[in-house]
PDB file of N, CA and C and ligand atoms in Angstrom:
ATOM      1  N   MET A 663     -21.016 -23.995  -7.562  1.00  0.00           N
ATOM      2  CA  MET A 663     -21.050 -24.112  -6.116  1.00  0.00           C
ATOM      3  C   MET A 663     -22.000 -23.069  -5.551  1.00  0.00           C
ATOM      4  N   LYS A 664     -22.879 -23.448  -4.645  1.00  0.00           N
ATOM      5  CA  LYS A 664     -23.890 -22.540  -4.116  1.00  0.00           C
ATOM      6  C   LYS A 664     -23.507 -22.078  -2.719  1.00  0.00           C
ATOM      7  N   PHE A 665     -23.605 -20.764  -2.498  1.00  0.00           N
ATOM      8  CA  PHE A 665     -23.321 -20.191  -1.193  1.00  0.00           C
ATOM      9  C   PHE A 665     -24.619 -19.678  -0.593  1.00  0.00           C
ATOM     10  N   LYS A 666     -24.684 -19.695   0.750  1.00  0.00           N
ATOM     11  CA  LYS A 666     -25.813 -19.054   1.408  1.00  0.00           C
ATOM     12  C   LYS A 666     -25.663 -17.539   1.286  1.00  0.00           C
ATOM     13  N   SER A 667     -26.775 -16.832   1.218  1.00  0.00           N
ATOM     14  CA  SER A 667     -26.729 -15.374   1.184  1.00  0.00           C
ATOM     15  C   SER A 667     -26.198 -14.843   2.503  1.00  0.00           C
ATOM     16  N   LYS A 668     -25.235 -13.912   2.413  1.00  0.00           N
ATOM     17  CA  LYS A 668     -24.661 -13.331   3.615  1.00  0.00           C
ATOM     18  C   LYS A 668     -24.958 -11.851   3.719  1.00  0.00           C
ATOM     19  N   TYR A 669     -25.371 -11.242   2.627  1.00  0.00           N
ATOM     20  CA  TYR A 669     -25.519  -9.797   2.611  1.00  0.00           C
ATOM     21  C   TYR A 669     -26.984  -9.418   2.456  1.00  0.00           C
ATOM     22  N   ILE A 670     -27.515  -8.811   3.494  1.00  0.00           N
ATOM     23  CA  ILE A 670     -28.868  -8.297   3.419  1.00  0.00           C
ATOM     24  C   ILE A 670     -28.836  -6.846   3.821  1.00  0.00           C
ATOM     25  N   ALA A 671     -29.760  -6.093   3.314  1.00  0.00           N
ATOM     26  CA  ALA A 671     -29.813  -4.678   3.666  1.00  0.00           C
ATOM     27  C   ALA A 671     -31.273  -4.290   3.876  1.00  0.00           C
ATOM     28  N   PRO A 672     -31.578  -3.640   4.970  1.00  0.00           N
ATOM     29  CA  PRO A 672     -32.958  -3.263   5.254  1.00  0.00           C
ATOM     30  C   PRO A 672     -33.372  -2.027   4.474  1.00  0.00           C
ATOM     31  N   ILE A 673     -33.528  -2.187   3.193  1.00  0.00           N
ATOM     32  CA  ILE A 673     -33.918  -1.055   2.365  1.00  0.00           C
ATOM     33  C   ILE A 673     -35.309  -1.298   1.791  1.00  0.00           C
ATOM     34  N   GLY A 674     -36.008  -0.232   1.552  1.00  0.00           N
ATOM     35  CA  GLY A 674     -37.347  -0.340   0.976  1.00  0.00           C
ATOM     36  C   GLY A 674     -38.399  -0.451   2.072  1.00  0.00           C
ATOM     37  N   ALA A 675     -39.570   0.049   1.754  1.00  0.00           N
ATOM     38  CA  ALA A 675     -40.653   0.071   2.728  1.00  0.00           C
ATOM     39  C   ALA A 675     -41.252  -1.308   2.947  1.00  0.00           C
ATOM     40  N   ASP A 676     -40.982  -2.232   2.018  1.00  0.00           N
ATOM     41  CA  ASP A 676     -41.628  -3.543   2.101  1.00  0.00           C
ATOM     42  C   ASP A 676     -40.767  -4.604   2.766  1.00  0.00           C
ATOM     43  N   GLY A 677     -39.679  -4.212   3.428  1.00  0.00           N
ATOM     44  CA  GLY A 677     -38.930  -5.191   4.199  1.00  0.00           C
ATOM     45  C   GLY A 677     -37.475  -5.314   3.817  1.00  0.00           C
ATOM     46  N   ILE A 678     -36.895  -6.444   4.230  1.00  0.00           N
ATOM     47  CA  ILE A 678     -35.469  -6.674   4.034  1.00  0.00           C
ATOM     48  C   ILE A 678     -35.214  -7.273   2.663  1.00  0.00           C
ATOM     49  N   HIS A 679     -34.182  -6.783   1.997  1.00  0.00           N
ATOM     50  CA  HIS A 679     -33.834  -7.249   0.661  1.00  0.00           C
ATOM     51  C   HIS A 679     -32.439  -7.861   0.672  1.00  0.00           C
ATOM     52  N   VAL A 680     -32.216  -8.854  -0.162  1.00  0.00           N
ATOM     53  CA  VAL A 680     -30.890  -9.413  -0.357  1.00  0.00           C
ATOM     54  C   VAL A 680     -30.225  -8.665  -1.497  1.00  0.00           C
ATOM     55  N   LEU A 681     -28.984  -8.216  -1.249  1.00  0.00           N
ATOM     56  CA  LEU A 681     -28.243  -7.520  -2.305  1.00  0.00           C
ATOM     57  C   LEU A 681     -27.180  -8.453  -2.868  1.00  0.00           C
ATOM     58  N   ASN A 682     -27.321  -8.856  -4.092  1.00  0.00           N
ATOM     59  CA  ASN A 682     -26.280  -9.639  -4.749  1.00  0.00           C
ATOM     60  C   ASN A 682     -25.346  -8.665  -5.453  1.00  0.00           C
ATOM     61  N   THR A 683     -24.275  -8.300  -4.741  1.00  0.00           N
ATOM     62  CA  THR A 683     -23.382  -7.272  -5.271  1.00  0.00           C
ATOM     63  C   THR A 683     -22.659  -7.738  -6.530  1.00  0.00           C
ATOM     64  N   GLY A 684     -22.710  -9.033  -6.833  1.00  0.00           N
ATOM     65  CA  GLY A 684     -22.117  -9.536  -8.069  1.00  0.00           C
ATOM     66  C   GLY A 684     -22.879  -9.101  -9.308  1.00  0.00           C
ATOM     67  N   ASP A 685     -24.078  -8.563  -9.138  1.00  0.00           N
ATOM     68  CA  ASP A 685     -24.893  -8.202 -10.297  1.00  0.00           C
ATOM     69  C   ASP A 685     -24.267  -7.107 -11.145  1.00  0.00           C
ATOM     70  N   TRP A 686     -23.444  -6.246 -10.536  1.00  0.00           N
ATOM     71  CA  TRP A 686     -22.886  -5.119 -11.305  1.00  0.00           C
ATOM     72  C   TRP A 686     -21.437  -5.362 -11.732  1.00  0.00           C
ATOM     73  N   ARG A 687     -20.958  -6.598 -11.615  1.00  0.00           N
ATOM     74  CA  ARG A 687     -19.563  -6.913 -11.958  1.00  0.00           C
ATOM     75  C   ARG A 687     -19.349  -6.881 -13.472  1.00  0.00           C
ATOM     76  N   THR A 688     -18.240  -6.272 -13.905  1.00  0.00           N
ATOM     77  CA  THR A 688     -17.868  -6.299 -15.326  1.00  0.00           C
ATOM     78  C   THR A 688     -16.645  -7.187 -15.569  1.00  0.00           C
ATOM     79  N   GLN A 689     -15.920  -7.495 -14.477  1.00  0.00           N
ATOM     80  CA  GLN A 689     -14.782  -8.403 -14.587  1.00  0.00           C
ATOM     81  C   GLN A 689     -14.906  -9.459 -13.495  1.00  0.00           C
ATOM     82  N   ARG A 690     -14.455 -10.672 -13.819  1.00  0.00           N
ATOM     83  CA  ARG A 690     -14.578 -11.768 -12.839  1.00  0.00           C
ATOM     84  C   ARG A 690     -13.204 -12.355 -12.540  1.00  0.00           C
ATOM     85  N   PRO A 691     -12.868 -12.460 -11.243  1.00  0.00           N
ATOM     86  CA  PRO A 691     -11.585 -13.064 -10.880  1.00  0.00           C
ATOM     87  C   PRO A 691     -11.665 -14.591 -11.025  1.00  0.00           C
ATOM     88  N   VAL A 692     -10.621 -15.164 -11.578  1.00  0.00           N
ATOM     89  CA  VAL A 692     -10.571 -16.615 -11.770  1.00  0.00           C
ATOM     90  C   VAL A 692      -9.265 -17.108 -11.138  1.00  0.00           C
ATOM     91  N   ILE A 693      -9.372 -18.028 -10.192  1.00  0.00           N
ATOM     92  CA  ILE A 693      -8.195 -18.550  -9.507  1.00  0.00           C
ATOM     93  C   ILE A 693      -7.589 -19.697 -10.316  1.00  0.00           C
ATOM     94  N   ASP A 694      -6.294 -19.595 -10.544  1.00  0.00           N
ATOM     95  CA  ASP A 694      -5.543 -20.698 -11.160  1.00  0.00           C
ATOM     96  C   ASP A 694      -5.042 -21.577 -10.014  1.00  0.00           C
ATOM     97  N   HIS A 695      -5.709 -22.687  -9.801  1.00  0.00           N
ATOM     98  CA  HIS A 695      -5.385 -23.534  -8.649  1.00  0.00           C
ATOM     99  C   HIS A 695      -4.037 -24.237  -8.791  1.00  0.00           C
ATOM    100  N   GLU A 696      -3.474 -24.226  -9.980  1.00  0.00           N
ATOM    101  CA  GLU A 696      -2.117 -24.782 -10.166  1.00  0.00           C
ATOM    102  C   GLU A 696      -1.076 -23.836  -9.557  1.00  0.00           C
ATOM    103  N   LYS A 697      -1.339 -22.517  -9.639  1.00  0.00           N
ATOM    104  CA  LYS A 697      -0.398 -21.522  -9.107  1.00  0.00           C
ATOM    105  C   LYS A 697      -0.655 -21.208  -7.638  1.00  0.00           C
ATOM    106  N   CYS A 698      -1.881 -21.385  -7.177  1.00  0.00           N
ATOM    107  CA  CYS A 698      -2.274 -20.995  -5.815  1.00  0.00           C
ATOM    108  C   CYS A 698      -1.499 -21.792  -4.769  1.00  0.00           C
ATOM    109  N   ILE A 699      -0.944 -21.048  -3.779  1.00  0.00           N
ATOM    110  CA  ILE A 699      -0.205 -21.703  -2.683  1.00  0.00           C
ATOM    111  C   ILE A 699      -1.033 -21.727  -1.397  1.00  0.00           C
ATOM    112  N   LYS A 700      -2.316 -21.348  -1.516  1.00  0.00           N
ATOM    113  CA  LYS A 700      -3.268 -21.400  -0.386  1.00  0.00           C
ATOM    114  C   LYS A 700      -2.821 -20.538   0.794  1.00  0.00           C
ATOM    115  N   CYS A 701      -2.287 -19.366   0.503  1.00  0.00           N
ATOM    116  CA  CYS A 701      -1.815 -18.471   1.566  1.00  0.00           C
ATOM    117  C   CYS A 701      -2.965 -17.731   2.250  1.00  0.00           C
ATOM    118  N   GLY A 702      -4.089 -17.553   1.553  1.00  0.00           N
ATOM    119  CA  GLY A 702      -5.251 -16.895   2.153  1.00  0.00           C
ATOM    120  C   GLY A 702      -5.239 -15.388   2.067  1.00  0.00           C
ATOM    121  N   ILE A 703      -4.271 -14.804   1.394  1.00  0.00           N
ATOM    122  CA  ILE A 703      -4.214 -13.335   1.311  1.00  0.00           C
ATOM    123  C   ILE A 703      -5.439 -12.782   0.578  1.00  0.00           C
ATOM    124  N   CYS A 704      -5.860 -13.444  -0.473  1.00  0.00           N
ATOM    125  CA  CYS A 704      -7.054 -12.997  -1.207  1.00  0.00           C
ATOM    126  C   CYS A 704      -8.269 -13.000  -0.283  1.00  0.00           C
ATOM    127  N   PHE A 705      -8.384 -14.018   0.530  1.00  0.00           N
ATOM    128  CA  PHE A 705      -9.475 -14.150   1.503  1.00  0.00           C
ATOM    129  C   PHE A 705      -9.459 -12.970   2.477  1.00  0.00           C
ATOM    130  N   LEU A 706      -8.271 -12.597   2.936  1.00  0.00           N
ATOM    131  CA  LEU A 706      -8.155 -11.512   3.916  1.00  0.00           C
ATOM    132  C   LEU A 706      -8.470 -10.151   3.310  1.00  0.00           C
ATOM    133  N   TYR A 707      -8.110  -9.950   2.056  1.00  0.00           N
ATOM    134  CA  TYR A 707      -8.264  -8.624   1.445  1.00  0.00           C
ATOM    135  C   TYR A 707      -9.621  -8.384   0.796  1.00  0.00           C
ATOM    136  N   CYS A 708     -10.359  -9.422   0.458  1.00  0.00           N
ATOM    137  CA  CYS A 708     -11.628  -9.211  -0.258  1.00  0.00           C
ATOM    138  C   CYS A 708     -12.567  -8.343   0.582  1.00  0.00           C
ATOM    139  N   PRO A 709     -12.986  -7.182   0.067  1.00  0.00           N
ATOM    140  CA  PRO A 709     -13.795  -6.252   0.869  1.00  0.00           C
ATOM    141  C   PRO A 709     -15.233  -6.713   1.076  1.00  0.00           C
ATOM    142  N   VAL A 710     -15.686  -7.699   0.321  1.00  0.00           N
ATOM    143  CA  VAL A 710     -17.071  -8.149   0.497  1.00  0.00           C
ATOM    144  C   VAL A 710     -17.133  -9.620   0.923  1.00  0.00           C
ATOM    145  N   ASN A 711     -16.001 -10.122   1.430  1.00  0.00           N
ATOM    146  CA  ASN A 711     -15.983 -11.478   2.002  1.00  0.00           C
ATOM    147  C   ASN A 711     -16.503 -12.528   1.009  1.00  0.00           C
ATOM    148  N   SER A 712     -16.050 -12.409  -0.226  1.00  0.00           N
ATOM    149  CA  SER A 712     -16.546 -13.308  -1.276  1.00  0.00           C
ATOM    150  C   SER A 712     -15.646 -14.505  -1.530  1.00  0.00           C
ATOM    151  N   ILE A 713     -14.566 -14.617  -0.769  1.00  0.00           N
ATOM    152  CA  ILE A 713     -13.660 -15.753  -0.969  1.00  0.00           C
ATOM    153  C   ILE A 713     -13.735 -16.639   0.267  1.00  0.00           C
ATOM    154  N   ASN A 714     -13.943 -17.894   0.037  1.00  0.00           N
ATOM    155  CA  ASN A 714     -14.081 -18.865   1.124  1.00  0.00           C
ATOM    156  C   ASN A 714     -13.115 -20.014   0.895  1.00  0.00           C
ATOM    157  N   LYS A 715     -12.749 -20.679   1.990  1.00  0.00           N
ATOM    158  CA  LYS A 715     -11.934 -21.883   1.880  1.00  0.00           C
ATOM    159  C   LYS A 715     -12.864 -23.085   2.027  1.00  0.00           C
ATOM    160  N   ILE A 716     -12.962 -23.858   0.976  1.00  0.00           N
ATOM    161  CA  ILE A 716     -13.866 -25.003   0.963  1.00  0.00           C
ATOM    162  C   ILE A 716     -13.080 -26.234   0.562  1.00  0.00           C
ATOM    163  N   GLU A 717     -13.077 -27.217   1.435  1.00  0.00           N
ATOM    164  CA  GLU A 717     -12.360 -28.471   1.204  1.00  0.00           C
ATOM    165  C   GLU A 717     -10.916 -28.215   0.781  1.00  0.00           C
ATOM    166  N   GLY A 718     -10.278 -27.241   1.484  1.00  0.00           N
ATOM    167  CA  GLY A 718      -8.861 -26.969   1.277  1.00  0.00           C
ATOM    168  C   GLY A 718      -8.526 -26.048   0.120  1.00  0.00           C
ATOM    169  N   GLU A 719      -9.526 -25.625  -0.641  1.00  0.00           N
ATOM    170  CA  GLU A 719      -9.286 -24.739  -1.794  1.00  0.00           C
ATOM    171  C   GLU A 719      -9.983 -23.397  -1.565  1.00  0.00           C
ATOM    172  N   PHE A 720      -9.342 -22.313  -2.010  1.00  0.00           N
ATOM    173  CA  PHE A 720      -9.990 -21.004  -1.962  1.00  0.00           C
ATOM    174  C   PHE A 720     -10.879 -20.867  -3.202  1.00  0.00           C
ATOM    175  N   VAL A 721     -12.133 -20.522  -2.955  1.00  0.00           N
ATOM    176  CA  VAL A 721     -13.103 -20.395  -4.047  1.00  0.00           C
ATOM    177  C   VAL A 721     -13.831 -19.061  -3.907  1.00  0.00           C
ATOM    178  N   ILE A 722     -14.299 -18.558  -5.024  1.00  0.00           N
ATOM    179  CA  ILE A 722     -14.933 -17.244  -5.060  1.00  0.00           C
ATOM    180  C   ILE A 722     -16.436 -17.402  -5.246  1.00  0.00           C
ATOM    181  N   SER A 723     -17.201 -16.673  -4.438  1.00  0.00           N
ATOM    182  CA  SER A 723     -18.651 -16.629  -4.611  1.00  0.00           C
ATOM    183  C   SER A 723     -18.974 -15.510  -5.599  1.00  0.00           C
ATOM    184  N   TYR A 724     -19.463 -15.869  -6.752  1.00  0.00           N
ATOM    185  CA  TYR A 724     -19.764 -14.848  -7.758  1.00  0.00           C
ATOM    186  C   TYR A 724     -21.094 -14.140  -7.500  1.00  0.00           C
ATOM    187  N   ASP A 725     -21.859 -14.616  -6.505  1.00  0.00           N
ATOM    188  CA  ASP A 725     -23.079 -13.892  -6.148  1.00  0.00           C
ATOM    189  C   ASP A 725     -22.731 -12.520  -5.573  1.00  0.00           C
ATOM    190  N   TYR A 726     -21.595 -12.436  -4.878  1.00  0.00           N
ATOM    191  CA  TYR A 726     -21.251 -11.204  -4.162  1.00  0.00           C
ATOM    192  C   TYR A 726     -19.989 -10.526  -4.666  1.00  0.00           C
ATOM    193  N   CYS A 727     -19.118 -11.249  -5.336  1.00  0.00           N
ATOM    194  CA  CYS A 727     -17.905 -10.631  -5.883  1.00  0.00           C
ATOM    195  C   CYS A 727     -18.292  -9.505  -6.822  1.00  0.00           C
ATOM    196  N   LYS A 728     -17.757  -8.301  -6.556  1.00  0.00           N
ATOM    197  CA  LYS A 728     -18.106  -7.153  -7.397  1.00  0.00           C
ATOM    198  C   LYS A 728     -17.048  -6.850  -8.442  1.00  0.00           C
ATOM    199  N   GLY A 729     -16.030  -7.700  -8.524  1.00  0.00           N
ATOM    200  CA  GLY A 729     -15.037  -7.562  -9.585  1.00  0.00           C
ATOM    201  C   GLY A 729     -14.048  -6.445  -9.385  1.00  0.00           C
ATOM    202  N   CYS A 730     -13.767  -6.084  -8.142  1.00  0.00           N
ATOM    203  CA  CYS A 730     -12.878  -4.941  -7.886  1.00  0.00           C
ATOM    204  C   CYS A 730     -11.422  -5.239  -8.242  1.00  0.00           C
ATOM    205  N   GLY A 731     -11.016  -6.513  -8.200  1.00  0.00           N
ATOM    206  CA  GLY A 731      -9.654  -6.884  -8.577  1.00  0.00           C
ATOM    207  C   GLY A 731      -8.629  -6.801  -7.464  1.00  0.00           C
ATOM    208  N   ILE A 732      -9.059  -6.466  -6.252  1.00  0.00           N
ATOM    209  CA  ILE A 732      -8.108  -6.372  -5.136  1.00  0.00           C
ATOM    210  C   ILE A 732      -7.430  -7.715  -4.903  1.00  0.00           C
ATOM    211  N   CYS A 733      -8.191  -8.797  -4.965  1.00  0.00           N
ATOM    212  CA  CYS A 733      -7.616 -10.138  -4.732  1.00  0.00           C
ATOM    213  C   CYS A 733      -6.513 -10.429  -5.750  1.00  0.00           C
ATOM    214  N   ALA A 734      -6.763 -10.101  -7.009  1.00  0.00           N
ATOM    215  CA  ALA A 734      -5.774 -10.348  -8.058  1.00  0.00           C
ATOM    216  C   ALA A 734      -4.530  -9.494  -7.833  1.00  0.00           C
ATOM    217  N   HIS A 735      -4.742  -8.253  -7.393  1.00  0.00           N
ATOM    218  CA  HIS A 735      -3.621  -7.343  -7.153  1.00  0.00           C
ATOM    219  C   HIS A 735      -2.757  -7.824  -5.997  1.00  0.00           C
ATOM    220  N   GLU A 736      -3.389  -8.348  -4.954  1.00  0.00           N
ATOM    221  CA  GLU A 736      -2.658  -8.729  -3.735  1.00  0.00           C
ATOM    222  C   GLU A 736      -2.079 -10.135  -3.774  1.00  0.00           C
ATOM    223  N   CYS A 737      -2.554 -10.993  -4.672  1.00  0.00           N
ATOM    224  CA  CYS A 737      -2.072 -12.380  -4.704  1.00  0.00           C
ATOM    225  C   CYS A 737      -0.570 -12.426  -5.002  1.00  0.00           C
ATOM    226  N   PRO A 738       0.230 -12.985  -4.099  1.00  0.00           N
ATOM    227  CA  PRO A 738       1.688 -12.988  -4.288  1.00  0.00           C
ATOM    228  C   PRO A 738       2.159 -13.895  -5.423  1.00  0.00           C
ATOM    229  N   LYS A 739       1.318 -14.831  -5.839  1.00  0.00           N
ATOM    230  CA  LYS A 739       1.700 -15.758  -6.911  1.00  0.00           C
ATOM    231  C   LYS A 739       1.058 -15.405  -8.252  1.00  0.00           C
ATOM    232  N   LYS A 740       0.339 -14.278  -8.301  1.00  0.00           N
ATOM    233  CA  LYS A 740      -0.380 -13.875  -9.536  1.00  0.00           C
ATOM    234  C   LYS A 740      -1.240 -15.041 -10.033  1.00  0.00           C
ATOM    235  N   ALA A 741      -1.920 -15.658  -9.072  1.00  0.00           N
ATOM    236  CA  ALA A 741      -2.746 -16.827  -9.397  1.00  0.00           C
ATOM    237  C   ALA A 741      -4.192 -16.467  -9.705  1.00  0.00           C
ATOM    238  N   ILE A 742      -4.510 -15.154  -9.643  1.00  0.00           N
ATOM    239  CA  ILE A 742      -5.889 -14.733  -9.937  1.00  0.00           C
ATOM    240  C   ILE A 742      -5.867 -13.830 -11.155  1.00  0.00           C
ATOM    241  N   ASN A 743      -6.597 -14.236 -12.167  1.00  0.00           N
ATOM    242  CA  ASN A 743      -6.709 -13.445 -13.393  1.00  0.00           C
ATOM    243  C   ASN A 743      -8.093 -12.820 -13.458  1.00  0.00           C
ATOM    244  N   MET A 744      -8.146 -11.573 -13.929  1.00  0.00           N
ATOM    245  CA  MET A 744      -9.426 -10.888 -14.094  1.00  0.00           C
ATOM    246  C   MET A 744      -9.881 -11.070 -15.539  1.00  0.00           C
ATOM    247  N   ALA A 745     -10.999 -11.751 -15.705  1.00  0.00           N
ATOM    248  CA  ALA A 745     -11.543 -12.004 -17.045  1.00  0.00           C
ATOM    249  C   ALA A 745     -12.735 -11.090 -17.281  1.00  0.00           C
ATOM    250  N   VAL A 746     -12.932 -10.704 -18.525  1.00  0.00           N
ATOM    251  CA  VAL A 746     -14.102  -9.883 -18.848  1.00  0.00           C
ATOM    252  C   VAL A 746     -15.352 -10.720 -18.635  1.00  0.00           C
ATOM    253  N   GLU A 747     -16.311 -10.133 -17.922  1.00  0.00           N
ATOM    254  CA  GLU A 747     -17.558 -10.846 -17.633  1.00  0.00           C
ATOM    255  C   GLU A 747     -18.353 -11.008 -18.930  1.00  0.00           C
ATOM    256  N   GLU A 748     -18.796 -12.200 -19.177  1.00  0.00           N
ATOM    257  CA  GLU A 748     -19.563 -12.455 -20.403  1.00  0.00           C
ATOM    258  C   GLU A 748     -20.881 -11.696 -20.367  1.00  0.00           C
ATOM    259  N   GLY A 749     -21.252 -11.153 -21.528  1.00  0.00           N
ATOM    260  CA  GLY A 749     -22.522 -10.459 -21.651  1.00  0.00           C
ATOM    261  C   GLY A 749     -22.499  -9.034 -21.162  1.00  0.00           C
ATOM    262  N   LYS A 750     -21.304  -8.498 -20.816  1.00  0.00           N
ATOM    263  CA  LYS A 750     -21.228  -7.095 -20.347  1.00  0.00           C
ATOM    264  C   LYS A 750     -20.613  -6.226 -21.429  1.00  0.00           C
TER     265      LYS A 750
HETATM  266  S1  SF4 I 930      -3.730 -14.951  -2.603  1.00  0.00           S
HETATM  267 FE1  SF4 I 930      -3.273 -16.160  -4.451  1.00  0.00          FE
HETATM  268  S2  SF4 I 930      -1.917 -17.772  -3.737  1.00  0.00           S
HETATM  269 FE2  SF4 I 930      -2.890 -16.909  -1.931  1.00  0.00          FE
HETATM  270  S3  SF4 I 930      -4.716 -18.197  -1.579  1.00  0.00           S
HETATM  271 FE3  SF4 I 930      -5.363 -16.469  -2.847  1.00  0.00          FE
HETATM  272  S4  SF4 I 930      -5.192 -17.216  -4.971  1.00  0.00           S
HETATM  273 FE4  SF4 I 930      -4.002 -18.587  -3.677  1.00  0.00          FE
HETATM  274  S1  SF4 I 931     -12.606  -9.143  -7.283  1.00  0.00           S
HETATM  275 FE1  SF4 I 931     -12.911  -7.960  -5.378  1.00  0.00          FE
HETATM  276  S2  SF4 I 931     -14.912  -8.597  -4.628  1.00  0.00           S
HETATM  277 FE2  SF4 I 931     -14.274 -10.130  -6.120  1.00  0.00          FE
HETATM  278  S3  SF4 I 931     -13.284 -11.743  -4.923  1.00  0.00           S
HETATM  279 FE3  SF4 I 931     -11.684 -10.321  -5.628  1.00  0.00          FE
HETATM  280  S4  SF4 I 931     -11.448  -8.850  -3.939  1.00  0.00           S
HETATM  281 FE4  SF4 I 931     -13.411  -9.918  -3.638  1.00  0.00          FE
END
C-alpha cells in the first residue's frame, strides 16, 4: 500500500528534503487483524502518525514507522507484534 509523503524537513542548503523515518527501523509492528477490535488507540499514540484507517482497517505506513513499539505496548488486545526487520 502506498502512502503520500507527509514528513518533510527544510534541511540542507539545496532545499527541502523528505525524511523517511522508517529507514532506521530495526523492528516492524505487524497488526493481527483477527485480534484487532478497531479501537484506534494505536492510531492515537503513534508519535509519527504512521497508522491510518483505510477502508475500515488500521494499517501502518512503513515509510515513516520508526519501530518504537509504542503502538504494540498500548494495544489493549495485544494485536500488534514487533517483528525483527529483515536485513538488519
Ligand atoms: S490498538 Fe490494537 S485493537 Fe486497537 S485499533 Fe490498534 S491494533 Fe486494533
Ligand atoms: S512502532 Fe512506533 S512509529 Fe511504528 S507505528 Fe508503532 S507507534 Fe508508530
